Amino acid sequence: RWSREDIIEIAIEYSGQRTPLFHYVPPLVIQKALSLLDQENVLLLFGVPGIGKTRMMNYLAEEYQKRNPPWLVLANTCI
């Protein structure tokens, strides 16, 4: 059985770390996205390249890690 520390170490090794969001201004729909995540535990972001899907995903992951109890975000992936 893997420990929490093992899982975190593996996630970090395989790109589980995010870049900091120093100057990110969340879009107007951010509250709707947070609400959907609270209700459904899943959120699908889609759109044309370059509109900020990855940045918004990183922002949402950071917000959920600040919660009590915090969520453990293992990796953020875009397909």
mmCIF file of C-alpha atoms in Angstrom:
data_model
loop_
_atom_site.group_PDB
_atom_site.id
_atom_site.type_symbol
_atom_site.label_atom_id
_atom_site.label_comp_id
_atom_site.label_asym_id
_atom_site.label_seq_id
_atom_site.Cartn_x
_atom_site.Cartn_y
_atom_site.Cartn_z
ATOM 1 C CA ARG A 1 0.000 0.000 0.000
ATOM 2 C CA TRP A 2 1.336 3.421 -0.962
ATOM 3 C CA SER A 3 1.565 6.236 1.540
ATOM 4 C CA ARG A 4 0.342 9.763 0.878
ATOM 5 C CA GLU A 5 3.992 10.857 0.649
ATOM 6 C CA ASP A 6 4.696 8.185 -2.005
ATOM 7 C CA ILE A 7 1.775 9.391 -4.125
ATOM 8 C CA ILE A 8 2.785 13.051 -3.822
ATOM 9 C CA GLU A 9 6.385 12.220 -4.731
ATOM 10 C CA ILE A 10 5.269 10.321 -7.843
ATOM 11 C CA ALA A 11 2.846 13.077 -8.866
ATOM 12 C CA ILE A 12 5.562 15.717 -8.580
ATOM 13 C CA GLU A 13 8.002 13.550 -10.516
ATOM 14 C CA TYR A 14 5.496 13.213 -13.362
ATOM 15 C CA SER A 15 4.552 16.902 -13.710
ATOM 16 C CA GLY A 16 2.195 17.205 -10.764
ATOM 17 C CA GLN A 17 3.663 20.616 -9.936
ATOM 18 C CA ARG A 18 1.994 23.733 -11.268
ATOM 19 C CA THR A 19 3.508 27.085 -12.111
ATOM 20 C CA PRO A 20 2.529 29.948 -9.771
ATOM 21 C CA LEU A 21 -0.318 32.245 -10.820
ATOM 22 C CA PHE A 22 1.072 35.625 -9.775
ATOM 23 C CA HIS A 23 -0.886 37.899 -12.117
ATOM 24 C CA TYR A 24 -3.880 35.768 -13.031
ATOM 25 C CA VAL A 25 -7.212 37.545 -13.255
ATOM 26 C CA PRO A 26 -9.948 34.874 -13.104
ATOM 27 C CA PRO A 27 -12.672 35.031 -15.757
ATOM 28 C CA LEU A 28 -16.191 36.133 -14.877
ATOM 29 C CA VAL A 29 -17.391 32.506 -14.931
ATOM 30 C CA ILE A 30 -15.024 31.419 -12.143
ATOM 31 C CA GLN A 31 -17.783 31.338 -9.502
ATOM 32 C CA LYS A 32 -19.901 29.136 -11.775
ATOM 33 C CA ALA A 33 -16.918 26.801 -12.267
ATOM 34 C CA LEU A 34 -16.313 26.580 -8.503
ATOM 35 C CA SER A 35 -20.010 25.919 -7.929
ATOM 36 C CA LEU A 36 -20.057 23.124 -10.525
ATOM 37 C CA LEU A 37 -16.989 21.533 -8.961
ATOM 38 C CA ASP A 38 -18.635 21.685 -5.539
ATOM 39 C CA GLN A 39 -21.805 20.044 -6.863
ATOM 40 C CA GLU A 40 -20.464 17.554 -9.400
ATOM 41 C CA ASN A 41 -16.778 17.028 -8.441
ATOM 42 C CA VAL A 42 -15.883 17.327 -12.127
ATOM 43 C CA LEU A 43 -15.570 20.165 -14.626
ATOM 44 C CA LEU A 44 -14.891 20.069 -18.353
ATOM 45 C CA LEU A 45 -13.120 23.083 -19.826
ATOM 46 C CA PHE A 46 -13.057 23.323 -23.601
ATOM 47 C CA GLY A 47 -12.415 25.943 -26.233
ATOM 48 C CA VAL A 48 -9.985 27.124 -28.866
ATOM 49 C CA PRO A 49 -6.250 27.122 -28.098
ATOM 50 C CA GLY A 50 -4.930 30.094 -26.180
ATOM 51 C CA ILE A 51 -8.051 31.221 -24.294
ATOM 52 C CA GLY A 52 -6.797 30.156 -20.844
ATOM 53 C CA LYS A 53 -8.153 26.671 -20.169
ATOM 54 C CA THR A 54 -4.936 25.435 -18.571
ATOM 55 C CA ARG A 55 -4.490 28.632 -16.578
ATOM 56 C CA MET A 56 -8.058 28.402 -15.262
ATOM 57 C CA MET A 57 -7.550 24.732 -14.395
ATOM 58 C CA ASN A 58 -4.414 25.631 -12.415
ATOM 59 C CA TYR A 59 -6.285 28.429 -10.637
ATOM 60 C CA LEU A 60 -9.136 26.092 -9.671
ATOM 61 C CA ALA A 61 -6.684 23.466 -8.421
ATOM 62 C CA GLU A 62 -4.949 26.082 -6.289
ATOM 63 C CA GLU A 63 -8.275 27.283 -4.863
ATOM 64 C CA TYR A 64 -9.272 23.749 -3.866
ATOM 65 C CA GLN A 65 -5.919 23.142 -2.205
ATOM 66 C CA LYS A 66 -6.658 26.124 0.076
ATOM 67 C CA ARG A 67 -9.919 24.570 1.309
ATOM 68 C CA ASN A 68 -10.438 22.919 4.660
ATOM 69 C CA PRO A 69 -9.833 20.062 4.337
ATOM 70 C CA PRO A 70 -7.649 20.716 1.303
ATOM 71 C CA TRP A 71 -7.994 18.673 -1.844
ATOM 72 C CA LEU A 72 -4.924 16.782 -2.956
ATOM 73 C CA VAL A 73 -4.315 17.623 -6.608
ATOM 74 C CA LEU A 74 -2.069 14.942 -8.072
ATOM 75 C CA ALA A 75 -1.803 16.252 -11.616
ATOM 76 C CA ASN A 76 -3.496 18.643 -13.983
ATOM 77 C CA THR A 77 -3.807 17.306 -17.487
ATOM 78 C CA CYS A 78 -5.004 18.809 -20.732
ATOM 79 C CA ILE A 79 -5.909 16.611 -23.656
#
